[in-house]
Tab-separated table of C-alpha atoms in Angstrom:
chain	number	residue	atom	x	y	z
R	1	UNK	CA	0.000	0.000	0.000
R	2	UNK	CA	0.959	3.899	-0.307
R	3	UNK	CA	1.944	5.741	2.322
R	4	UNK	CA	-1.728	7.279	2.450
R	5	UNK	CA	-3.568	4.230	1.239
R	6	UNK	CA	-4.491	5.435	-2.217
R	7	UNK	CA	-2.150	2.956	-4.296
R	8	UNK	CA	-1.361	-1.046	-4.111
R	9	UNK	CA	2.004	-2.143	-5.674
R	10	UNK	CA	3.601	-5.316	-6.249
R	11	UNK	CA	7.214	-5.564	-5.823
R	12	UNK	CA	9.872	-8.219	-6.165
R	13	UNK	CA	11.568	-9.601	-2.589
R	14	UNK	CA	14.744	-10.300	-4.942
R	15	UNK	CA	17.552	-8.774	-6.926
R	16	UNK	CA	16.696	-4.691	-7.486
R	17	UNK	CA	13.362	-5.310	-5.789
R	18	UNK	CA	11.924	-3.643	-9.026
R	19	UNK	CA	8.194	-2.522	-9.307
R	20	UNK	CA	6.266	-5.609	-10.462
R	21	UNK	CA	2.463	-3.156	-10.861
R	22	UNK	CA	0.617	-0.361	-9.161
R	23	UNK	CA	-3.080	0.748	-9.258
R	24	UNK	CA	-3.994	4.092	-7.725
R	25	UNK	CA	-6.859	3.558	-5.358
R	26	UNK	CA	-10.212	5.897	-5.849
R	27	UNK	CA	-11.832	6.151	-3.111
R	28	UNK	CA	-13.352	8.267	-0.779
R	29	UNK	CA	-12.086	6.857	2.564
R	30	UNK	CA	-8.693	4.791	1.851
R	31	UNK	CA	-7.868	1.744	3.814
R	32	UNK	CA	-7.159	1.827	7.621
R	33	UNK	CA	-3.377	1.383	8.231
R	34	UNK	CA	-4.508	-1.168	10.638
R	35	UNK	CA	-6.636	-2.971	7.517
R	36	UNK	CA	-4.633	-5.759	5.933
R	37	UNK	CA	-4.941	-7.450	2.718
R	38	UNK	CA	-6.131	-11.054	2.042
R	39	UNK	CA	-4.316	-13.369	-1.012
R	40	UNK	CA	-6.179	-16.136	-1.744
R	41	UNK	CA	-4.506	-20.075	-1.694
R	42	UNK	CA	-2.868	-20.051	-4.758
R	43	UNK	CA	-1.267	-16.547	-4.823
R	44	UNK	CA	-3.577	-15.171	-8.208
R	45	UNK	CA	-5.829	-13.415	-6.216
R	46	UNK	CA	-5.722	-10.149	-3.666
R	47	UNK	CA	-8.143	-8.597	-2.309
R	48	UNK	CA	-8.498	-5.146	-0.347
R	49	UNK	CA	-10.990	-2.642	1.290
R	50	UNK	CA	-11.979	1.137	0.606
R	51	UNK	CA	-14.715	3.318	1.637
R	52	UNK	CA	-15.038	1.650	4.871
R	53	UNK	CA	-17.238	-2.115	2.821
R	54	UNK	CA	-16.202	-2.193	-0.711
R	55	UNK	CA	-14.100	-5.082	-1.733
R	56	UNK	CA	-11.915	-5.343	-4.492
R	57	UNK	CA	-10.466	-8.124	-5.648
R	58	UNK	CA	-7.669	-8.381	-8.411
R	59	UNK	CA	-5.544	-10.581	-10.248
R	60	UNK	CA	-1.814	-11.310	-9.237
R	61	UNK	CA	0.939	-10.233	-10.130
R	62	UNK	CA	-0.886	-7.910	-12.977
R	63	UNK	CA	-3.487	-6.215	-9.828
R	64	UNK	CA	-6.049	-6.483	-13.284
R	65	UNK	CA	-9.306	-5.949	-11.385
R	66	UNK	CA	-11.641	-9.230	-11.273
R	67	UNK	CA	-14.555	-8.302	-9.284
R	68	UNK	CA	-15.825	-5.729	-6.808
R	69	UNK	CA	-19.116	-6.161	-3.932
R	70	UNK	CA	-20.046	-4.252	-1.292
R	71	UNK	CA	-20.569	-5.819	2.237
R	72	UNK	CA	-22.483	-4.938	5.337
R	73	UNK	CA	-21.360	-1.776	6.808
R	74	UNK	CA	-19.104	-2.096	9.784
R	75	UNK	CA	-20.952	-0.523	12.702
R	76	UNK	CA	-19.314	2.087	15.068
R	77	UNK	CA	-17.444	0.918	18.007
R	78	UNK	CA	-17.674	2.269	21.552
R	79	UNK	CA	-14.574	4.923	20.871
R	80	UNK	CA	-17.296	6.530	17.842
R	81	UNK	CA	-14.979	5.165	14.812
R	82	UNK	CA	-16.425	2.492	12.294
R	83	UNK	CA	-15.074	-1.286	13.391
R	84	UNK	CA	-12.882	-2.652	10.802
R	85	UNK	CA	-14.288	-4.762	8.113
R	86	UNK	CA	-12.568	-8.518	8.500
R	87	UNK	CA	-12.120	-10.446	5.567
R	88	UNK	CA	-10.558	-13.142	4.294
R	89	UNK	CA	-10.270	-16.037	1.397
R	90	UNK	CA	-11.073	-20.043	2.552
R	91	UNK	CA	-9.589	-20.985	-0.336
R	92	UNK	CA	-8.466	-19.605	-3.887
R	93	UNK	CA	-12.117	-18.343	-4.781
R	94	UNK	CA	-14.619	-18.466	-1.701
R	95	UNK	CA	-14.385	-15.758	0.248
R	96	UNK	CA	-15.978	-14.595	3.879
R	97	UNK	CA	-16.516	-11.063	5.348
R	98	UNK	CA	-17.387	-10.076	8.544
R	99	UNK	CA	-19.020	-6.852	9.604
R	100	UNK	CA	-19.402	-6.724	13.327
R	101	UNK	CA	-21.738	-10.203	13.690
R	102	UNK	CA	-23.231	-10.036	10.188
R	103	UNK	CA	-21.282	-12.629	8.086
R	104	UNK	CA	-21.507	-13.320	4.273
R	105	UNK	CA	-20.266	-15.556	2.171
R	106	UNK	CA	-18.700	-14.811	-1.630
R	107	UNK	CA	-17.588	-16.366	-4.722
R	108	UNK	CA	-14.608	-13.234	-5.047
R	109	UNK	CA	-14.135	-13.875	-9.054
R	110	UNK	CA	-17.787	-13.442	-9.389
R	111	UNK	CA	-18.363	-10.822	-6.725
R	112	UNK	CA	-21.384	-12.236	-5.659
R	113	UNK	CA	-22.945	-13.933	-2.477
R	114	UNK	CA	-23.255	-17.648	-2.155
R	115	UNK	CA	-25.502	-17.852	0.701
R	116	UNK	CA	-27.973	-15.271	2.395
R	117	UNK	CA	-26.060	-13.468	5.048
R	118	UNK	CA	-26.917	-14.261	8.635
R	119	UNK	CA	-25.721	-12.948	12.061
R	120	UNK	CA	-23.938	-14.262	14.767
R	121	UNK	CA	-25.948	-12.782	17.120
R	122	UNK	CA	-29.029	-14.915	16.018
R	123	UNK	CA	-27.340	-18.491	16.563
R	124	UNK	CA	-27.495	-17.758	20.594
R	125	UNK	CA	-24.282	-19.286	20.942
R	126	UNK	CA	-23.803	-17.630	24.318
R	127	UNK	CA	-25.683	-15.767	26.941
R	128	UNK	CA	-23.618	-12.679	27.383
R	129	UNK	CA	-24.798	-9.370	26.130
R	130	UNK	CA	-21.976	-8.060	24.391
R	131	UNK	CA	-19.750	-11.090	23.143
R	132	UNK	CA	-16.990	-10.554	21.003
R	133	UNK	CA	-16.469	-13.448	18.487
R	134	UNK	CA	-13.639	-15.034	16.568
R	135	UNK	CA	-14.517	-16.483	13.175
R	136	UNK	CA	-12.363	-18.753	10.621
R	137	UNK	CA	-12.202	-21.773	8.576
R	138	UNK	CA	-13.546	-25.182	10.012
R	139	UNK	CA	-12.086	-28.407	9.769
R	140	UNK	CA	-15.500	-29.712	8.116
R	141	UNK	CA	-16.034	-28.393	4.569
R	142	UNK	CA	-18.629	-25.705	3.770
R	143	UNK	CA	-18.466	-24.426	7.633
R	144	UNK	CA	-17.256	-21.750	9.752
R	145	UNK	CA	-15.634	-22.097	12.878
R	146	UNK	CA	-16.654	-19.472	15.910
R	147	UNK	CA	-15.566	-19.054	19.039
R	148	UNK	CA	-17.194	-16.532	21.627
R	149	UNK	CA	-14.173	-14.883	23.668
R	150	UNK	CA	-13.500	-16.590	27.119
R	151	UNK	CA	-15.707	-19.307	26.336
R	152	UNK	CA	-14.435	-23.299	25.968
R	153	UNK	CA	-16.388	-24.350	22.231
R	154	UNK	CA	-15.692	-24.006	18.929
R	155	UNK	CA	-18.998	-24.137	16.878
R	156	UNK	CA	-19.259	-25.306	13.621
R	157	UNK	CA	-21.527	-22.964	11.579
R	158	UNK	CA	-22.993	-24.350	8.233
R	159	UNK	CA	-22.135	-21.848	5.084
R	160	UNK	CA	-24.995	-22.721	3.296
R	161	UNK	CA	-27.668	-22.339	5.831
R	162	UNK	CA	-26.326	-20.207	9.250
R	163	UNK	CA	-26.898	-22.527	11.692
R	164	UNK	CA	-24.547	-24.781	14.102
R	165	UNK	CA	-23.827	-28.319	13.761
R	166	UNK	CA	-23.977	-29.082	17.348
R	167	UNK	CA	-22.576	-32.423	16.754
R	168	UNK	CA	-19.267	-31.265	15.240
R	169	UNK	CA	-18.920	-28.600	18.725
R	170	UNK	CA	-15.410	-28.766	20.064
R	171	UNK	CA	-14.125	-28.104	23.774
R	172	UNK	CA	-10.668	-26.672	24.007
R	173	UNK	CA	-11.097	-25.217	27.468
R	174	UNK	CA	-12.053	-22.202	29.172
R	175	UNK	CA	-10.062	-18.760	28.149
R	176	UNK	CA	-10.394	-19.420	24.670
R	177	UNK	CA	-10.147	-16.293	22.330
R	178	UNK	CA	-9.957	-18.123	19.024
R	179	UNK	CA	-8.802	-21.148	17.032
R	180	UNK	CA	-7.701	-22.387	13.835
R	181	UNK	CA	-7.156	-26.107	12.364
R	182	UNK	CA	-3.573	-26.751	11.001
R	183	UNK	CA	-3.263	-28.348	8.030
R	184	UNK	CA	-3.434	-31.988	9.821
R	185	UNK	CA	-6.833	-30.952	11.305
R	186	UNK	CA	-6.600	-32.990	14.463
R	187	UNK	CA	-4.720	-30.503	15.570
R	188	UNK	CA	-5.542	-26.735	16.942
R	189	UNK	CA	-3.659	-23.323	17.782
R	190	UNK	CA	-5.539	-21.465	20.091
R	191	UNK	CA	-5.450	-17.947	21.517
R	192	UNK	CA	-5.866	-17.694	24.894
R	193	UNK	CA	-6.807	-14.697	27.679
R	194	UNK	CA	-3.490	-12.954	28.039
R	195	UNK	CA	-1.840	-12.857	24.979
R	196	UNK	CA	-1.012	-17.069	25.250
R	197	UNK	CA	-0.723	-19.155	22.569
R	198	UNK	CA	-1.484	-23.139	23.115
R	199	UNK	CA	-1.982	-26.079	20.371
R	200	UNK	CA	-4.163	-29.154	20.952
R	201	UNK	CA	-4.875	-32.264	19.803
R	202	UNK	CA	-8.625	-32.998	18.804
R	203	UNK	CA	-9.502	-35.797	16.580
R	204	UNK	CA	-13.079	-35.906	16.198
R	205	UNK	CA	-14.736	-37.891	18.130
R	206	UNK	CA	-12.362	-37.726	21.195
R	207	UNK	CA	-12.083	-35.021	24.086
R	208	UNK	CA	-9.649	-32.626	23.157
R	209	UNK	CA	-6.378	-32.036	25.234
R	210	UNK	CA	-3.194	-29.476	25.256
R	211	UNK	CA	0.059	-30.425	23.706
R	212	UNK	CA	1.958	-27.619	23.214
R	213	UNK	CA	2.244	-24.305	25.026
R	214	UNK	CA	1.496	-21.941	26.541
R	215	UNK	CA	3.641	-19.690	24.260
R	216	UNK	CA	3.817	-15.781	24.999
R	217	UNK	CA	2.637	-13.392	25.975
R	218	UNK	CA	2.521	-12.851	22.596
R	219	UNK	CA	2.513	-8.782	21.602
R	220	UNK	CA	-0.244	-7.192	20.689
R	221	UNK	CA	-0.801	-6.329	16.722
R	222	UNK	CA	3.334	-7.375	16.524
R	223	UNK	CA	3.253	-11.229	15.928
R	224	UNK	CA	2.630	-13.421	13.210
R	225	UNK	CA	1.795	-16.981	13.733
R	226	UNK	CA	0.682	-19.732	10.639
R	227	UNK	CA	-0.007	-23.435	9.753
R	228	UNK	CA	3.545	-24.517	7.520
R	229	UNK	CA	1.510	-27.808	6.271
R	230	UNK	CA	0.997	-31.567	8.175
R	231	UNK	CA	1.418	-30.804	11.758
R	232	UNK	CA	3.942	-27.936	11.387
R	233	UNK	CA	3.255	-24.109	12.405
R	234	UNK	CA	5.139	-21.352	13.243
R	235	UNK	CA	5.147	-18.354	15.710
R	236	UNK	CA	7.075	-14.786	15.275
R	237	UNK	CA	7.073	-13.427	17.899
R	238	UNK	CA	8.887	-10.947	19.894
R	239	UNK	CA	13.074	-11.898	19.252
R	240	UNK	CA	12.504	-14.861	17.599
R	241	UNK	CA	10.784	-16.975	14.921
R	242	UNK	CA	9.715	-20.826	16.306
R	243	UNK	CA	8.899	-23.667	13.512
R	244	UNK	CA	7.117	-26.595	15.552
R	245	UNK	CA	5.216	-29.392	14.958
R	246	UNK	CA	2.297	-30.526	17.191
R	247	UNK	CA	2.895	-34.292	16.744
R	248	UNK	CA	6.388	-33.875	17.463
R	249	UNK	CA	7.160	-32.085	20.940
R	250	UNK	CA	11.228	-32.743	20.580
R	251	UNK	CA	10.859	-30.954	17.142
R	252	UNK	CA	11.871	-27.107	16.960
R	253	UNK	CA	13.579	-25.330	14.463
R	254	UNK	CA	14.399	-21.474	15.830
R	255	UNK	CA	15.779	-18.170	14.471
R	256	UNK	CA	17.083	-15.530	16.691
R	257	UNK	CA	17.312	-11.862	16.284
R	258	UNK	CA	19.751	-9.516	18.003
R	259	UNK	CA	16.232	-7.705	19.568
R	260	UNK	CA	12.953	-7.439	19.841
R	261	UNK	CA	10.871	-7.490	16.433
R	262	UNK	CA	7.886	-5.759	15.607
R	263	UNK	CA	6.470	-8.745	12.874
R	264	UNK	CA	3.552	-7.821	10.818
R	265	UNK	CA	3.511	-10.191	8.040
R	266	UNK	CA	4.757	-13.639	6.234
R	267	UNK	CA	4.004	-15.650	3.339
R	268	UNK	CA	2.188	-19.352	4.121
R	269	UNK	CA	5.014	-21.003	5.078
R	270	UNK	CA	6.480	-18.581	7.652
R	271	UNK	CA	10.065	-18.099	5.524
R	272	UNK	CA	10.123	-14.649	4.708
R	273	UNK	CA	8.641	-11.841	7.305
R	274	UNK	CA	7.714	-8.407	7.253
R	275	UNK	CA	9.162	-6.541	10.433
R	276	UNK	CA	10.903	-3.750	12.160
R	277	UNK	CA	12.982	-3.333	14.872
R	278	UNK	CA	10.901	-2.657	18.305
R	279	UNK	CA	13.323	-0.013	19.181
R	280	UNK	CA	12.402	2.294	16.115
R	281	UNK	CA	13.365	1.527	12.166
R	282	UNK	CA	12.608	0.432	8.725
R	283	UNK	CA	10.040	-1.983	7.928
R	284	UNK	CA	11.777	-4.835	5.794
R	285	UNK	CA	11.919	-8.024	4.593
R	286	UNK	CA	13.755	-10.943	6.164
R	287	UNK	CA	13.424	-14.152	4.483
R	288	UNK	CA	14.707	-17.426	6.816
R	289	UNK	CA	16.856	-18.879	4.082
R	290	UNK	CA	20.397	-19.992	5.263
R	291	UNK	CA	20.993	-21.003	1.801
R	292	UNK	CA	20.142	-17.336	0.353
R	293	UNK	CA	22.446	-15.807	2.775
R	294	UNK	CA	25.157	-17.779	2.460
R	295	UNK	CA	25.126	-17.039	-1.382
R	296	UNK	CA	24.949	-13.538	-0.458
R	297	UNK	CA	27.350	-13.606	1.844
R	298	UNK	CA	30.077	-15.111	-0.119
R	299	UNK	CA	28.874	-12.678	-3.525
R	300	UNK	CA	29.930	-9.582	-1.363
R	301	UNK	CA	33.063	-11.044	1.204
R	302	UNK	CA	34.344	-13.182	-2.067
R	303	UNK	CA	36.276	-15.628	0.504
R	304	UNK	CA	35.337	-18.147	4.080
R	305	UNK	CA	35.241	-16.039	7.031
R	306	UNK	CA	38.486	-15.629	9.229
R	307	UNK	CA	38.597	-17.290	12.557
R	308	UNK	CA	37.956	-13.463	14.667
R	309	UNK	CA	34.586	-12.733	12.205
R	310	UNK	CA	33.208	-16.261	13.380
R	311	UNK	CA	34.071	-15.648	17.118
R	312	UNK	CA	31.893	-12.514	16.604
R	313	UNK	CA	29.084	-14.875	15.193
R	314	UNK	CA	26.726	-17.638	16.481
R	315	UNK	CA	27.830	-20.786	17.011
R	316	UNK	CA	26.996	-23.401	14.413
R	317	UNK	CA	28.447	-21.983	11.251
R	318	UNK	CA	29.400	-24.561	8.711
R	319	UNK	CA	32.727	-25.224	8.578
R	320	UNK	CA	32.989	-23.733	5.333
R	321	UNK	CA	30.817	-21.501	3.750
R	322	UNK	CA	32.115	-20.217	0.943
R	323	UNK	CA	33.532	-22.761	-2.075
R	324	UNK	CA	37.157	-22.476	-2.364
C-alpha cells in the first residue's frame, strides 16, 4: 500500500526489488493502516478494502481488477470510529466477510454472495450481552468455525444455511479467544486470555487435550503466527521466529534476532517476514533462508570467514561456507 492508502504495488523480494504493478486507489475513505490485505490459496488473487465495505479483488501479479461487492457496513465501536471490516479467502475463490456479527459468504471472481447473510448474534451461541467473536475456517467443509471470547467451544456454523452443527462442537477449554485447524486438522492453535498461545490435539470424536504451550505473551498487533503444512506451524514473535510441529514435541527449528521485532507479516510457510525493529526503524523483509544468505554472503566477502569474524558470530556456522 501507499503511504496514504491510495495505491497497491507489487514488488519483487529479490535482486533490485523492481516494481512488479501499481493501481492508484479511488476512493473516498482509503484503507485503515490497521486494515490488511487477504491473497487467496494459490497466490492469483488479492483482495483489499476502501470506503469503509467495498471489496476489491484483483488478479496477481498484474493487480487487473476481477470483481468488486459491497458488504455490510461495519458498525461504530464504543470509541465513535467504524469497526474494521474482516475479511478473508477459505480458499483460492470463496471468500468470507465479517461486519461486526453479520457474516456473508462470496464467490470473489464473481463478486457475488453464495448464501444469504446471517448474524452471529441470532445463533445464541452464548448468553452474554456483548460477546466478542472469533470467526475462521472449520475443519469440516462448507463451515465456519466461531468461538465466543472466554468461552471453551468451537462451533461449527454451516455456510450454506447459518446454523450450528452441534454435533461437530469442540471443547478446548475455558479462556479461549480463538482457534484455527492446522493443516493436519486434528490438531488446533488457540489464543488464549493474556496474549497465550497453546496447540491441541482434537480428533473428532475424542475429548480434546493441550500439547503444546502456553507460548507468549505474545505482543499485541506485533506477531505473526501460521499453519507450515501436516502438523507444522510457526510463531514470530517478539526476538525470535519458532517452527514446531504438534505431533512432534522434541521438534523445533528457531531463528534468533539480536532484539525485539515488531512482525507484521509472512508468506504461508512462515520463511520470509515483514518486520521492524521494536526499538524504532525500517520496515523490511527478512526471508529465513540460510541457503540465500550464504550465497549472499560469499557474492559480497568473495572468501570463508576468518577465525575473529566467526568468534563474533553464532555458534553453528558450517565449517565452510564459501567454495574455495
Amino acid at each position: 500500500m501507499g503511504e496514504k492508502g491510495n495505491s497497491l504495488r507489487v514488488s519483487e523480494t529479490e535482486g533490485e526489488q523492481n516494481t512488479l504493478a501499481e493501481v492508484a486507489i479511488e476512493a473516498r475513505t482509503p484503507p485503515n493502516a490497521r486494515q490488511e490485505l487477504a491473497v487467496n490459496r494459490a497466490r492469483t488473487l488479492v483482495a483489499d478494502v476502501s470506503n469503509g465495505n467495498r471489496i476489491t479483488v484483483r488478479a496477481l501479479p498484474t493487480l487487473r481488477p476481477v470483481a468488486e461487492f459491497t458488504t455490510a457496513q461495519p458498525p461504530v465501536g464504543k470509541d465513535g470510529k467504524p469497526e474494521l471490516l474482516q475479511f478473508r479467502f477459505l480458499d483460492d475463490d470463496r471468500f468470507l466477510t465479517v461486519s461486526g456479527t453479520r457474516v456473508e459468504y462470496w464467490d470473489a471472481r464473481a463478486g457475488r454472495a453464495l448464501s444469504q447473510p446471517f448474524d452471529l448474534g441470532d445463533l445464541r451461541l452464548t448468553t452474554r450481552t456483548e460477546p466478542n467473536y472469533a470467526v475462521g475456517p472449520h475443519r469440516e467443509p462448507g463451515h465456519l468455525a466461531v468461538t465466543v471470547q472466554g468461552e471453551p467451544v468451537v462451533h461449527a456454523i454451516d455456510l450454506r444455511t447459518g446454523r450450528e452443527n452441534e454435533a461437530l462442537r469442540v471443547d478446548l477449554g475455558y479462556g479461549l479467544v480463538a482457534a484455527a485447524f492446522l493443516e493436519d486438522a486434528r490438531y488446533a492453535s488457540v489464543m488464549t486470555t493474556g496474549g497465550m498461545m497453546e496447540v491441541w490435539s482434537a480428533p473428532p470424536g475424542k475429548p480434546a487435550k493441550r500439547v503444546a504451550g502456553p507460548f507468549g505473551p505474545l505482543k499485541e498487533n506485533r506477531f505473526v503466527w501460521g499453519a507450515t503444512g501436516g502438523s507444522g506451524y510457526f510463531v514470530a514473535n517478539l526476538s525470535s521466529v519458532q517452527f514446531l510441529k504438534a505431533d512432534d514435541p522434541g521438534y523445533r527449528q528457531s531463528y534468533e534476532f539480536g532484539e525485539d521485532q515488531g512482525f507484521l507479516a509472512a508468506i504461508r510457510d512462515g520463511r520470509a517476514l515483514l518486520r521492524s525493529p521494536a526499538s524504532g526503524g525500517v520496515l523490511g523483509l527478512v526471508r529465513l533462508d540460510p541457503a540465500l544468505w550464504k550465497r549472499h554472503l560469499c557474492n559480497v566477502v568473495g572468501r570463508d570467514l576468518t577465525d575473529d569474524e566467526r568468534g563474533s558470530l553464532p555458534d553453528g556456522l558450517p565449517t565452510q561456507l564459501c567454495p574455495s
